[in-house]
Every structure is written in C-alpha cells, then in structure tokens.
PDB file of C-alpha atoms in Angstrom:
ATOM      1  CA  MET A  23     -26.222 -40.835 -33.655  1.00 52.00           C
ATOM      2  CA  GLY A  24     -23.791 -38.020 -34.435  1.00 57.00           C
ATOM      3  CA  ILE A  25     -23.614 -34.428 -33.238  1.00 54.00           C
ATOM      4  CA  LYS A  26     -25.556 -33.200 -36.239  1.00 55.00           C
ATOM      5  CA  GLU A  27     -28.496 -35.521 -35.601  1.00 55.00           C
ATOM      6  CA  ILE A  28     -28.532 -34.731 -31.890  1.00 52.00           C
ATOM      7  CA  LEU A  29     -28.670 -30.975 -32.506  1.00 47.00           C
ATOM      8  CA  ASN A  30     -31.357 -31.338 -35.158  1.00 53.00           C
ATOM      9  CA  LEU A  31     -33.396 -33.566 -32.841  1.00 48.00           C
ATOM     10  CA  ALA A  32     -33.092 -31.352 -29.797  1.00 48.00           C
ATOM     11  CA  ARG A  33     -33.500 -28.061 -31.688  1.00 50.00           C
ATOM     12  CA  VAL A  34     -31.882 -26.182 -28.826  1.00 49.00           C
ATOM     13  CA  PRO A  35     -32.294 -22.401 -29.267  1.00 59.00           C
ATOM     14  CA  SER A  36     -28.997 -20.583 -29.668  1.00 63.00           C
ATOM     15  CA  ILE A  37     -29.874 -18.177 -26.843  1.00 64.00           C
ATOM     16  CA  LEU A  38     -30.190 -21.144 -24.461  1.00 74.00           C
ATOM     17  CA  MET A  39     -26.840 -22.501 -25.595  1.00 73.00           C
ATOM     18  CA  LEU A  40     -25.246 -19.093 -25.072  1.00 66.00           C
ATOM     19  CA  GLY A  41     -26.845 -18.862 -21.633  1.00 70.00           C
ATOM     20  CA  VAL A  42     -25.475 -22.236 -20.604  1.00 77.00           C
ATOM     21  CA  LEU A  43     -22.049 -21.315 -21.972  1.00 74.00           C
ATOM     22  CA  TYR A  44     -22.138 -17.995 -20.089  1.00 69.00           C
ATOM     23  CA  VAL A  45     -23.105 -19.591 -16.760  1.00 77.00           C
ATOM     24  CA  ALA A  46     -20.476 -22.307 -17.195  1.00 81.00           C
ATOM     25  CA  TYR A  47     -17.822 -19.709 -18.019  1.00 75.00           C
ATOM     26  CA  VAL A  48     -18.636 -17.679 -14.896  1.00 78.00           C
ATOM     27  CA  LEU A  49     -18.702 -20.746 -12.638  1.00 81.00           C
ATOM     28  CA  ILE A  50     -15.399 -22.037 -14.005  1.00 84.00           C
ATOM     29  CA  GLY A  51     -13.869 -18.611 -13.456  1.00 76.00           C
ATOM     30  CA  GLY A  52     -15.171 -18.608  -9.888  1.00 74.00           C
ATOM     31  CA  VAL A  53     -13.593 -21.991  -9.204  1.00 77.00           C
ATOM     32  CA  ILE A  54     -10.244 -20.890 -10.629  1.00 77.00           C
ATOM     33  CA  PHE A  55     -10.243 -17.647  -8.601  1.00 72.00           C
ATOM     34  CA  TRP A  56     -11.196 -19.661  -5.523  1.00 71.00           C
ATOM     35  CA  GLU A  57      -8.253 -22.000  -6.032  1.00 73.00           C
ATOM     36  CA  LEU A  58      -5.774 -19.215  -6.814  1.00 72.00           C
ATOM     37  CA  GLU A  59      -6.780 -16.696  -4.150  1.00 70.00           C
ATOM     38  CA  GLY A  60      -8.507 -18.726  -1.441  1.00 68.00           C
ATOM     39  CA  ASP A  61      -5.412 -19.973   0.389  1.00 69.00           C
ATOM     40  CA  LEU A  62      -3.701 -16.601  -0.025  1.00 63.00           C
ATOM     41  CA  GLY A  63      -6.677 -14.859   1.572  1.00 62.00           C
ATOM     42  CA  LYS A  64      -6.530 -17.185   4.572  1.00 66.00           C
ATOM     43  CA  LYS A  65      -2.809 -16.471   4.958  1.00 68.00           C
ATOM     44  CA  ASP A  66      -3.472 -12.729   4.831  1.00 70.00           C
ATOM     45  CA  ILE A  67      -6.086 -13.004   7.567  1.00 73.00           C
ATOM     46  CA  SER A  68      -3.772 -15.089   9.739  1.00 75.00           C
ATOM     47  CA  LEU A  69      -0.944 -12.585   9.227  1.00 74.00           C
ATOM     48  CA  LEU A  70      -3.188  -9.657  10.137  1.00 75.00           C
ATOM     49  CA  LEU A  71      -4.368 -11.383  13.309  1.00 75.00           C
ATOM     50  CA  MET A  72      -0.773 -12.100  14.259  1.00 80.00           C
ATOM     51  CA  ASN A  73       0.256  -8.477  13.628  1.00 76.00           C
ATOM     52  CA  LYS A  74      -2.691  -7.273  15.669  1.00 74.00           C
ATOM     53  CA  LYS A  75      -1.668  -9.473  18.609  1.00 76.00           C
ATOM     54  CA  LYS A  76       1.932  -8.303  18.260  1.00 78.00           C
ATOM     55  CA  LEU A  77       0.814  -4.660  18.224  1.00 73.00           C
ATOM     56  CA  LEU A  78      -1.236  -5.049  21.393  1.00 71.00           C
ATOM     57  CA  THR A  79       1.655  -6.833  23.080  1.00 77.00           C
ATOM     58  CA  THR A  80       4.217  -4.195  22.084  1.00 75.00           C
ATOM     59  CA  TYR A  81       2.087  -1.185  22.966  1.00 75.00           C
ATOM     60  CA  THR A  82       0.576  -2.199  26.279  1.00 73.00           C
ATOM     61  CA  CYS A  83      -1.231   1.117  26.628  1.00 76.00           C
ATOM     62  CA  LEU A  84      -3.516   0.097  23.768  1.00 72.00           C
ATOM     63  CA  ASN A  85      -6.522  -2.087  24.349  1.00 74.00           C
ATOM     64  CA  GLN A  86      -9.056  -3.383  21.855  1.00 74.00           C
ATOM     65  CA  GLU A  87     -11.161  -0.235  22.015  1.00 76.00           C
ATOM     66  CA  ASP A  88      -8.174   2.076  21.515  1.00 72.00           C
ATOM     67  CA  LEU A  89      -6.981  -0.026  18.591  1.00 71.00           C
ATOM     68  CA  GLU A  90     -10.363   0.342  16.915  1.00 74.00           C
ATOM     69  CA  VAL A  91     -10.138   4.121  17.338  1.00 74.00           C
ATOM     70  CA  VAL A  92      -6.688   4.178  15.714  1.00 73.00           C
ATOM     71  CA  ALA A  93      -7.929   1.963  12.881  1.00 74.00           C
ATOM     72  CA  GLN A  94     -10.872   4.303  12.299  1.00 71.00           C
ATOM     73  CA  VAL A  95      -8.539   7.306  12.072  1.00 73.00           C
ATOM     74  CA  VAL A  96      -6.378   5.485   9.525  1.00 69.00           C
ATOM     75  CA  GLN A  97      -9.434   4.460   7.519  1.00 68.00           C
ATOM     76  CA  ASP A  98     -10.887   7.980   7.508  1.00 67.00           C
ATOM     77  CA  ALA A  99      -7.531   9.436   6.468  1.00 66.00           C
ATOM     78  CA  SER A 100      -7.217   7.006   3.565  1.00 63.00           C
ATOM     79  CA  LYS A 101     -10.712   7.902   2.342  1.00 61.00           C
ATOM     80  CA  VAL A 102      -9.890  11.597   2.015  1.00 61.00           C
ATOM     81  CA  GLY A 103      -6.342  11.097   0.716  1.00 60.00           C
ATOM     82  CA  LEU A 104      -4.330  12.229   3.737  1.00 64.00           C
ATOM     83  CA  SER A 105      -0.983  10.755   4.692  1.00 61.00           C
ATOM     84  CA  LEU A 106      -0.212   9.783   8.291  1.00 64.00           C
ATOM     85  CA  LYS A 107       3.500   9.236   7.641  1.00 64.00           C
ATOM     86  CA  SER A 108       4.458  12.882   8.047  1.00 60.00           C
ATOM     87  CA  ASN A 109       3.399  15.912  10.053  1.00 50.00           C
ATOM     88  CA  TYR A 110       2.070  17.930   7.137  1.00 48.00           C
ATOM     89  CA  THR A 111      -1.283  17.758   5.394  1.00 46.00           C
ATOM     90  CA  THR A 112      -2.074  17.580   1.705  1.00 49.00           C
ATOM     91  CA  ASP A 113      -5.011  18.834  -0.319  1.00 53.00           C
ATOM     92  CA  GLY A 114      -6.630  15.413  -0.156  1.00 56.00           C
ATOM     93  CA  PHE A 115      -8.491  13.751  -2.970  1.00 62.00           C
ATOM     94  CA  TRP A 116     -10.842  16.590  -3.803  1.00 71.00           C
ATOM     95  CA  LYS A 117      -8.474  18.798  -5.728  1.00 73.00           C
ATOM     96  CA  PHE A 118      -9.563  20.114  -9.106  1.00 75.00           C
ATOM     97  CA  THR A 119      -7.465  17.630 -11.077  1.00 72.00           C
ATOM     98  CA  SER A 120      -8.464  14.589  -9.017  1.00 74.00           C
ATOM     99  CA  SER A 121     -12.093  15.749  -8.987  1.00 80.00           C
ATOM    100  CA  ALA A 122     -12.031  15.925 -12.792  1.00 80.00           C
ATOM    101  CA  VAL A 123     -10.620  12.405 -12.948  1.00 81.00           C
ATOM    102  CA  PHE A 124     -13.333  11.275 -10.516  1.00 84.00           C
ATOM    103  CA  ALA A 125     -15.979  12.798 -12.814  1.00 86.00           C
ATOM    104  CA  ALA A 126     -14.437  10.838 -15.705  1.00 85.00           C
ATOM    105  CA  THR A 127     -14.610   7.575 -13.711  1.00 86.00           C
ATOM    106  CA  VAL A 128     -18.295   8.264 -13.002  1.00 88.00           C
ATOM    107  CA  VAL A 129     -19.424   8.766 -16.605  1.00 88.00           C
ATOM    108  CA  THR A 130     -17.240   5.875 -17.817  1.00 88.00           C
ATOM    109  CA  THR A 131     -18.695   3.613 -15.054  1.00 88.00           C
ATOM    110  CA  ILE A 132     -15.207   2.608 -13.881  1.00 88.00           C
ATOM    111  CA  GLY A 133     -16.005   3.489 -10.270  1.00 86.00           C
ATOM    112  CA  TYR A 134     -12.817   2.608  -8.391  1.00 86.00           C
ATOM    113  CA  GLY A 135     -14.434   3.227  -5.014  1.00 81.00           C
ATOM    114  CA  ASN A 136     -11.369   4.938  -3.579  1.00 77.00           C
ATOM    115  CA  MET A 137     -13.253   8.230  -3.352  1.00 79.00           C
ATOM    116  CA  SER A 138     -16.939   9.078  -3.296  1.00 81.00           C
ATOM    117  CA  PRO A 139     -19.087  12.101  -2.432  1.00 84.00           C
ATOM    118  CA  ARG A 140     -19.970  12.281   1.252  1.00 79.00           C
ATOM    119  CA  SER A 141     -22.144  15.392   1.370  1.00 82.00           C
ATOM    120  CA  THR A 142     -25.849  15.179   0.583  1.00 85.00           C
ATOM    121  CA  GLY A 143     -25.525  17.733  -2.205  1.00 85.00           C
ATOM    122  CA  GLY A 144     -22.573  15.877  -3.712  1.00 86.00           C
ATOM    123  CA  GLN A 145     -24.409  12.549  -3.657  1.00 87.00           C
ATOM    124  CA  ILE A 146     -27.549  13.987  -5.276  1.00 90.00           C
ATOM    125  CA  PHE A 147     -25.495  15.782  -7.921  1.00 92.00           C
ATOM    126  CA  CYS A 148     -23.574  12.562  -8.611  1.00 89.00           C
ATOM    127  CA  VAL A 149     -26.855  10.760  -9.394  1.00 90.00           C
ATOM    128  CA  PHE A 150     -27.979  13.325 -11.985  1.00 90.00           C
ATOM    129  CA  PHE A 151     -24.444  13.784 -13.314  1.00 91.00           C
ATOM    130  CA  ALA A 152     -24.167  10.042 -13.985  1.00 90.00           C
ATOM    131  CA  LEU A 153     -27.748   9.829 -15.295  1.00 92.00           C
ATOM    132  CA  PHE A 154     -26.984  12.175 -18.192  1.00 89.00           C
ATOM    133  CA  GLY A 155     -23.217  11.666 -18.365  1.00 90.00           C
ATOM    134  CA  ILE A 156     -23.178   7.889 -18.933  1.00 89.00           C
ATOM    135  CA  PRO A 157     -25.343   7.991 -22.120  1.00 90.00           C
ATOM    136  CA  LEU A 158     -23.354  10.994 -23.366  1.00 88.00           C
ATOM    137  CA  ASN A 159     -20.118   9.111 -22.747  1.00 85.00           C
ATOM    138  CA  LEU A 160     -21.411   6.080 -24.670  1.00 84.00           C
ATOM    139  CA  VAL A 161     -22.416   8.233 -27.636  1.00 83.00           C
ATOM    140  CA  VAL A 162     -19.079  10.050 -27.726  1.00 83.00           C
ATOM    141  CA  LEU A 163     -17.054   6.852 -27.346  1.00 80.00           C
ATOM    142  CA  ASN A 164     -19.092   5.201 -30.090  1.00 78.00           C
ATOM    143  CA  ARG A 165     -18.452   8.156 -32.391  1.00 79.00           C
ATOM    144  CA  VAL A 166     -14.732   8.222 -31.615  1.00 79.00           C
ATOM    145  CA  GLY A 167     -14.544   4.460 -32.177  1.00 75.00           C
ATOM    146  CA  LYS A 168     -16.220   4.867 -35.565  1.00 77.00           C
ATOM    147  CA  TYR A 169     -13.726   7.551 -36.552  1.00 79.00           C
ATOM    148  CA  MET A 170     -10.893   5.204 -35.573  1.00 78.00           C
ATOM    149  CA  LEU A 171     -12.469   2.484 -37.701  1.00 76.00           C
ATOM    150  CA  VAL A 172     -12.901   4.871 -40.648  1.00 80.00           C
ATOM    151  CA  ILE A 173      -9.248   5.873 -40.469  1.00 82.00           C
ATOM    152  CA  GLU A 174      -8.256   2.214 -40.362  1.00 79.00           C
ATOM    153  CA  ARG A 175     -10.456   1.403 -43.367  1.00 80.00           C
ATOM    154  CA  ASN A 176      -9.163   4.390 -45.368  1.00 84.00           C
ATOM    155  CA  ILE A 177      -5.599   3.259 -44.801  1.00 84.00           C
ATOM    156  CA  SER A 178      -6.587  -0.271 -45.770  1.00 80.00           C
ATOM    157  CA  ASP A 179      -8.325   0.905 -48.972  1.00 82.00           C
ATOM    158  CA  PHE A 180      -5.329   3.058 -49.900  1.00 83.00           C
ATOM    159  CA  LEU A 181      -2.925   0.143 -49.475  1.00 82.00           C
ATOM    160  CA  GLU A 182      -5.281  -2.188 -51.349  1.00 79.00           C
ATOM    161  CA  GLY A 183      -5.194   0.178 -54.316  1.00 79.00           C
ATOM    162  CA  LYS A 184      -1.409   0.125 -54.271  1.00 77.00           C
ATOM    163  CA  THR A 185      -0.896  -3.603 -53.733  1.00 77.00           C
ATOM    164  CA  GLY A 186      -4.070  -5.171 -55.134  1.00 75.00           C
ATOM    165  CA  ARG A 187      -4.166  -7.742 -52.329  1.00 74.00           C
ATOM    166  CA  ARG A 188      -7.272  -7.298 -50.230  1.00 71.00           C
ATOM    167  CA  LYS A 189      -7.059 -10.023 -47.567  1.00 71.00           C
ATOM    168  CA  CYS A 190      -3.362  -9.620 -46.862  1.00 77.00           C
ATOM    169  CA  THR A 191      -3.679  -5.840 -46.713  1.00 78.00           C
ATOM    170  CA  ARG A 192      -6.645  -5.878 -44.331  1.00 76.00           C
ATOM    171  CA  PHE A 193      -4.939  -8.410 -42.082  1.00 78.00           C
ATOM    172  CA  PHE A 194      -1.761  -6.317 -42.037  1.00 82.00           C
ATOM    173  CA  VAL A 195      -3.649  -3.077 -41.272  1.00 80.00           C
ATOM    174  CA  HIS A 196      -5.631  -4.738 -38.456  1.00 78.00           C
ATOM    175  CA  LEU A 197      -2.460  -6.232 -37.003  1.00 83.00           C
ATOM    176  CA  VAL A 198      -0.586  -2.916 -37.078  1.00 85.00           C
ATOM    177  CA  SER A 199      -3.603  -1.154 -35.572  1.00 83.00           C
ATOM    178  CA  TYR A 200      -3.810  -3.631 -32.689  1.00 85.00           C
ATOM    179  CA  LEU A 201      -0.075  -3.444 -32.029  1.00 88.00           C
ATOM    180  CA  CYS A 202      -0.034   0.364 -32.073  1.00 88.00           C
ATOM    181  CA  GLY A 203      -3.035   0.482 -29.755  1.00 88.00           C
ATOM    182  CA  ALA A 204      -1.469  -2.023 -27.381  1.00 90.00           C
ATOM    183  CA  ILE A 205       1.740  -0.003 -27.260  1.00 92.00           C
ATOM    184  CA  LEU A 206      -0.025   3.353 -26.877  1.00 92.00           C
ATOM    185  CA  PHE A 207      -2.637   2.321 -24.296  1.00 92.00           C
ATOM    186  CA  PHE A 208      -0.864  -0.471 -22.418  1.00 92.00           C
ATOM    187  CA  VAL A 209       2.911  -0.515 -22.807  1.00 93.00           C
ATOM    188  CA  VAL A 210       3.553   3.249 -22.539  1.00 93.00           C
ATOM    189  CA  PRO A 211       1.128   3.741 -19.595  1.00 92.00           C
ATOM    190  CA  MET A 212       2.638   0.687 -17.923  1.00 92.00           C
ATOM    191  CA  ILE A 213       6.072   2.354 -17.969  1.00 93.00           C
ATOM    192  CA  VAL A 214       4.642   5.681 -16.760  1.00 91.00           C
ATOM    193  CA  PHE A 215       2.730   4.071 -13.886  1.00 92.00           C
ATOM    194  CA  GLN A 216       5.734   1.986 -12.898  1.00 91.00           C
ATOM    195  CA  GLN A 217       7.840   5.123 -12.563  1.00 90.00           C
ATOM    196  CA  HIS A 218       5.306   7.428 -10.898  1.00 89.00           C
ATOM    197  CA  GLU A 219       3.394   4.909  -8.758  1.00 90.00           C
ATOM    198  CA  GLY A 220       6.174   2.495  -7.831  1.00 89.00           C
ATOM    199  CA  TRP A 221       4.205  -0.518  -9.065  1.00 92.00           C
ATOM    200  CA  THR A 222       5.699  -3.579 -10.693  1.00 93.00           C
ATOM    201  CA  TYR A 223       5.199  -4.006 -14.419  1.00 93.00           C
ATOM    202  CA  SER A 224       2.665  -6.780 -13.850  1.00 92.00           C
ATOM    203  CA  GLN A 225       0.683  -4.580 -11.458  1.00 92.00           C
ATOM    204  CA  ALA A 226       0.800  -1.679 -13.920  1.00 93.00           C
ATOM    205  CA  ILE A 227      -0.438  -3.744 -16.884  1.00 93.00           C
ATOM    206  CA  TYR A 228      -3.097  -5.263 -14.628  1.00 93.00           C
ATOM    207  CA  TYR A 229      -4.258  -1.776 -13.653  1.00 93.00           C
ATOM    208  CA  CYS A 230      -4.348  -0.676 -17.299  1.00 92.00           C
ATOM    209  CA  PHE A 231      -6.684  -3.474 -18.319  1.00 91.00           C
ATOM    210  CA  ILE A 232      -8.895  -3.272 -15.214  1.00 91.00           C
ATOM    211  CA  THR A 233      -9.344   0.452 -15.874  1.00 91.00           C
ATOM    212  CA  LEU A 234      -9.926   0.406 -19.638  1.00 89.00           C
ATOM    213  CA  SER A 235     -12.332  -2.529 -19.357  1.00 86.00           C
ATOM    214  CA  THR A 236     -14.298  -0.452 -16.752  1.00 87.00           C
ATOM    215  CA  ILE A 237     -14.042  -3.286 -14.222  1.00 88.00           C
ATOM    216  CA  GLY A 238     -12.424  -0.895 -11.752  1.00 87.00           C
ATOM    217  CA  PHE A 239     -11.683  -2.986  -8.667  1.00 87.00           C
ATOM    218  CA  GLY A 240      -9.973  -0.071  -6.938  1.00 84.00           C
ATOM    219  CA  ASP A 241      -7.112  -2.137  -5.499  1.00 85.00           C
ATOM    220  CA  PHE A 242      -4.700  -0.105  -7.675  1.00 89.00           C
ATOM    221  CA  VAL A 243      -5.560   3.510  -8.481  1.00 88.00           C
ATOM    222  CA  ALA A 244      -3.192   5.957 -10.141  1.00 87.00           C
ATOM    223  CA  ASP A 245      -2.788   9.508  -8.794  1.00 82.00           C
ATOM    224  CA  ASN A 246      -4.086   8.262  -5.452  1.00 78.00           C
ATOM    225  CA  ASN A 247      -1.074   7.872  -3.150  1.00 77.00           C
ATOM    226  CA  PRO A 248      -0.956  10.756  -0.619  1.00 71.00           C
ATOM    227  CA  ASP A 249       2.728  10.024   0.070  1.00 73.00           C
ATOM    228  CA  ARG A 250       3.718  10.816  -3.527  1.00 79.00           C
ATOM    229  CA  ALA A 251       3.964  14.189  -5.263  1.00 78.00           C
ATOM    230  CA  TYR A 252       2.441  13.998  -8.746  1.00 80.00           C
ATOM    231  CA  PRO A 253       3.159  16.521 -11.520  1.00 82.00           C
ATOM    232  CA  ASP A 254       0.318  18.739 -12.720  1.00 76.00           C
ATOM    233  CA  TRP A 255       0.125  17.074 -16.124  1.00 82.00           C
ATOM    234  CA  TYR A 256      -0.320  13.621 -14.605  1.00 85.00           C
ATOM    235  CA  SER A 257      -4.087  13.868 -14.044  1.00 80.00           C
ATOM    236  CA  VAL A 258      -4.682  15.381 -17.487  1.00 81.00           C
ATOM    237  CA  LEU A 259      -2.692  12.587 -19.093  1.00 86.00           C
ATOM    238  CA  MET A 260      -4.634  10.013 -17.099  1.00 86.00           C
ATOM    239  CA  ALA A 261      -8.022  11.407 -18.151  1.00 83.00           C
ATOM    240  CA  SER A 262      -6.966  11.492 -21.829  1.00 85.00           C
ATOM    241  CA  TRP A 263      -5.597   7.955 -21.611  1.00 90.00           C
ATOM    242  CA  ILE A 264      -8.826   6.671 -20.062  1.00 89.00           C
ATOM    243  CA  PHE A 265     -11.048   8.303 -22.708  1.00 84.00           C
ATOM    244  CA  PHE A 266      -9.163   7.262 -25.850  1.00 87.00           C
ATOM    245  CA  GLY A 267      -8.199   3.910 -24.319  1.00 89.00           C
ATOM    246  CA  LEU A 268     -11.859   3.097 -23.698  1.00 87.00           C
ATOM    247  CA  ALA A 269     -12.693   3.925 -27.310  1.00 83.00           C
ATOM    248  CA  TRP A 270      -9.842   1.750 -28.612  1.00 85.00           C
ATOM    249  CA  LEU A 271     -10.653  -1.184 -26.338  1.00 80.00           C
ATOM    250  CA  ALA A 272     -14.334  -0.953 -27.265  1.00 77.00           C
ATOM    251  CA  LEU A 273     -13.323  -1.135 -30.927  1.00 79.00           C
ATOM    252  CA  LEU A 274     -11.139  -4.145 -30.175  1.00 80.00           C
ATOM    253  CA  ILE A 275     -13.980  -5.858 -28.297  1.00 75.00           C
ATOM    254  CA  ASN A 276     -16.315  -5.232 -31.249  1.00 73.00           C
ATOM    255  CA  HIS A 277     -13.787  -6.897 -33.553  1.00 74.00           C
ATOM    256  CA  THR A 278     -13.610  -9.836 -31.140  1.00 74.00           C
ATOM    257  CA  ILE A 279     -17.417 -10.128 -31.076  1.00 75.00           C
ATOM    258  CA  ASP A 280     -17.454 -10.147 -34.871  1.00 70.00           C
ATOM    259  CA  ILE A 281     -14.860 -12.944 -34.937  1.00 72.00           C
ATOM    260  CA  LEU A 282     -16.850 -15.000 -32.401  1.00 74.00           C
ATOM    261  CA  GLU A 283     -20.050 -14.540 -34.413  1.00 77.00           C
ATOM    262  CA  ARG A 284     -18.286 -15.685 -37.573  1.00 75.00           C
ATOM    263  CA  LEU A 285     -16.959 -18.755 -35.755  1.00 77.00           C
ATOM    264  CA  ASN A 286     -20.429 -19.461 -34.397  1.00 77.00           C
ATOM    265  CA  ASN A 287     -21.949 -19.311 -37.885  1.00 79.00           C
ATOM    266  CA  TYR A 288     -19.165 -21.502 -39.270  1.00 77.00           C
ATOM    267  CA  PHE A 289     -19.632 -24.265 -36.704  1.00 76.00           C
ATOM    268  CA  LYS A 290     -23.415 -23.980 -36.948  1.00 75.00           C
ATOM    269  CA  GLN A 291     -23.247 -24.591 -40.694  1.00 78.00           C
ATOM    270  CA  LYS A 292     -20.698 -27.377 -40.261  1.00 75.00           C
ATOM    271  CA  TRP A 293     -22.587 -29.296 -37.584  1.00 74.00           C
ATOM    272  CA  CYS A 294     -26.224 -28.588 -38.364  1.00 67.00           C
ATOM    273  CA  GLY A 295     -26.120 -28.144 -42.115  1.00 61.00           C
ATOM    274  CA  GLU A 296     -28.969 -26.702 -44.120  1.00 51.00           C
ATOM    275  CA  LYS A 297     -32.478 -27.595 -42.965  1.00 52.00           C
ATOM    276  CA  GLN A 298     -35.231 -28.504 -45.347  1.00 45.00           C
ATOM    277  CA  GLU A 299     -37.764 -25.799 -46.153  1.00 48.00           C
ATOM    278  CA  GLU A 300     -40.783 -27.849 -45.043  1.00 44.00           C
ATOM    279  CA  GLU A 301     -39.207 -28.438 -41.589  1.00 51.00           C
ATOM    280  CA  THR A 302     -38.328 -24.805 -40.963  1.00 51.00           C
ATOM    281  CA  GLY A 303     -41.376 -23.140 -42.489  1.00 51.00           C
ATOM    282  CA  SER A 304     -43.405 -23.096 -39.290  1.00 47.00           C
ATOM    283  CA  ALA A 305     -40.508 -22.938 -36.846  1.00 47.00           C
ATOM    284  CA  GLU A 306     -38.849 -19.851 -38.313  1.00 47.00           C
ATOM    285  CA  GLY A 307     -41.890 -17.718 -37.671  1.00 49.00           C
ATOM    286  CA  ASN A 308     -41.629 -18.284 -33.919  1.00 50.00           C
ATOM    287  CA  ASN A 309     -37.840 -18.294 -33.589  1.00 48.00           C
ATOM    288  CA  PRO A 310     -36.434 -14.910 -32.376  1.00 46.00           C
ATOM    289  CA  ASP A 311     -32.985 -15.725 -33.723  1.00 48.00           C
ATOM    290  CA  THR A 312     -34.420 -16.494 -37.170  1.00 48.00           C
ATOM    291  CA  GLN A 313     -36.433 -13.283 -37.178  1.00 48.00           C
ATOM    292  CA  VAL A 314     -33.350 -11.231 -36.350  1.00 42.00           C
ATOM    293  CA  GLU A 315     -31.360 -12.969 -39.087  1.00 45.00           C
ATOM    294  CA  GLU A 316     -34.161 -12.343 -41.622  1.00 48.00           C
ATOM    295  CA  GLU A 317     -34.346  -8.671 -40.693  1.00 48.00           C
ATOM    296  CA  GLU A 318     -30.580  -8.330 -41.088  1.00 48.00           C
ATOM    297  CA  GLU A 319     -30.657 -10.055 -44.461  1.00 47.00           C
ATOM    298  CA  THR A 320     -33.524  -7.787 -45.570  1.00 48.00           C
ATOM    299  CA  LYS A 321     -31.492  -4.728 -44.642  1.00 45.00           C
ATOM    300  CA  LYS A 322     -28.371  -5.997 -46.370  1.00 45.00           C
ATOM    301  CA  THR A 323     -30.108  -7.141 -49.613  1.00 45.00           C
ATOM    302  CA  PRO A 324     -31.083  -4.244 -51.900  1.00 46.00           C
ATOM    303  CA  VAL A 325     -34.561  -4.292 -53.423  1.00 43.00           C
ATOM    304  CA  THR A 326     -34.508  -4.408 -57.235  1.00 42.00           C
ATOM    305  CA  GLN A 327     -37.436  -3.414 -59.398  1.00 41.00           C
TER     306      GLN A 327
END
C-alpha cells in the first residue's frame, strides 16, 4: 500500500497534520537548543560559583549577607540604567527618547524586559496603552505593508509592460525587493549597532532578527548601555527602524506563508489526487478545511448571469 492509499484510508484532517508538525518542530527545536546551550549553561554556573568563592576569599570583610546586598545594589542599578563604573550619575532609562522607544516596544509586543514601569500609575497606564496601542499598531503595519506590496507590484507591472516576460520580471522584482530590504533592515543596522554598541557582527545581526520578529529576548538591547554616550538621533533612528522593519518582515513572512501553502497544495494533489464525487459528497459538508476552500473559491469566482 502506497502513501496515496494510506492517506485516503486514514483521511487525516489537515489541521491535525499541521498540529503534529508544529509540535514536532517545537520539540526538535527544544532538543537542539538543549544540546547547544545545556553544557554552556552548566559551565557558566560553575564559573560564577568559582568567581563568587574567589570574591569572598579576596575581600574577607564580605560575608554571604553583605554579598547579597552588593548584588542587590548592582541589580537595582542595572534596572534603572545607572552605571557603577564611575562616580557620576546618568539620566537612567526613563529619558524622553528611551521612554518613546519603550512605548514602541510595548505596542509592537517586542517587550525586551530591560525596563518596565514600577509605579502603580505607570503600570495601569501601560495596560490601557497596550490595550489600544497593539491593535492600532497591527492596523498601521498592515496598511504600510500593503503600500509596500503595491509599490512592488507597480514596479513589476511597469517592467512587464517593457519586457513582456511576466514570470521572470516578477521573480526579479521580488528578489531585488528582498535584497534591498535585507540590506536596509539588517546589514546597515548591523554595522550601526556594531559601531555604537560594541557588539560583534553576529550579535548585531542576531539582535536585528530577534527585534524585528518581536521575539525580544532582552539579552541584547540597543541604546541600553549606561556606560556609553549615545547621540540624540540614535533613539529616533531605532524607533524608525523598528517600525518599518516590522512592516517589511511581516510582508516577507506573508510571502513565505504563501509559498508554504502553494507547496502544501502541490504535494496534496500529488499524493492524494482527486477524490471521487460520491466519496466526498457527505464528507465535505462537515470538513472545516473544505468549507474554507469553498468559501474562498466562491469569492474568487465571479457570478455570471
């Protein structure tokens, strides 16, 4: 019995197959991260314990309780953006520019975690600000992404009229669009962050993707080092990069989803083939996937009288 017969016999819903694929993908990713980072994490813990013992041995006036007090001071200073390496104070995180960037990370759901409101009023305001700001951000990003797509299609149509080659022209326009976006939102910011943050290129490109994908681990955050003096335009540039980069990456993800759906339909037709009408007559009425496909076909097919 081949793959086609097995799939026809089992009649596994596509949503179940996607669910199994999703769970397997997550579990495989967990195993890989475990293998790559597990031993390194143990080494970090061992190194920290050794440094702690060395610190207590060197500074005999410190005991465990005093060390915890020092650690708390360092932790509190890092939360508000103060540097302990010099005898002067800075404005901390809550300057106007950094506060504006924080507001942008709230509505975009990036949420680095490096700074958060601590007052009761700030926490309550953050809830309502995010409640209305997140939907507004999604609408604006969707509109900006559509404008980007319209510009791309207009360029493609213009070149098609000049060359007369549709597939080659569309492929070329998509390729140039992806390359320009990658350069504008990844390569250029990578160079800027490497110079102003002191990161390596791999760390900078890692930060770019973690930010624009709204994952936002918070292990690397630009405009966040209290020991560095940032120019005034840096925060404005960051906020602009985040906004337009999110729109571009969302457009790229939508293209990827479209490609995956096309591949899914291709393999479904190749493996399963066309079912007979008498076998699918009763099943299609209860199949959510079939109903969605019928509704889409109804919308796409014009009604003729």
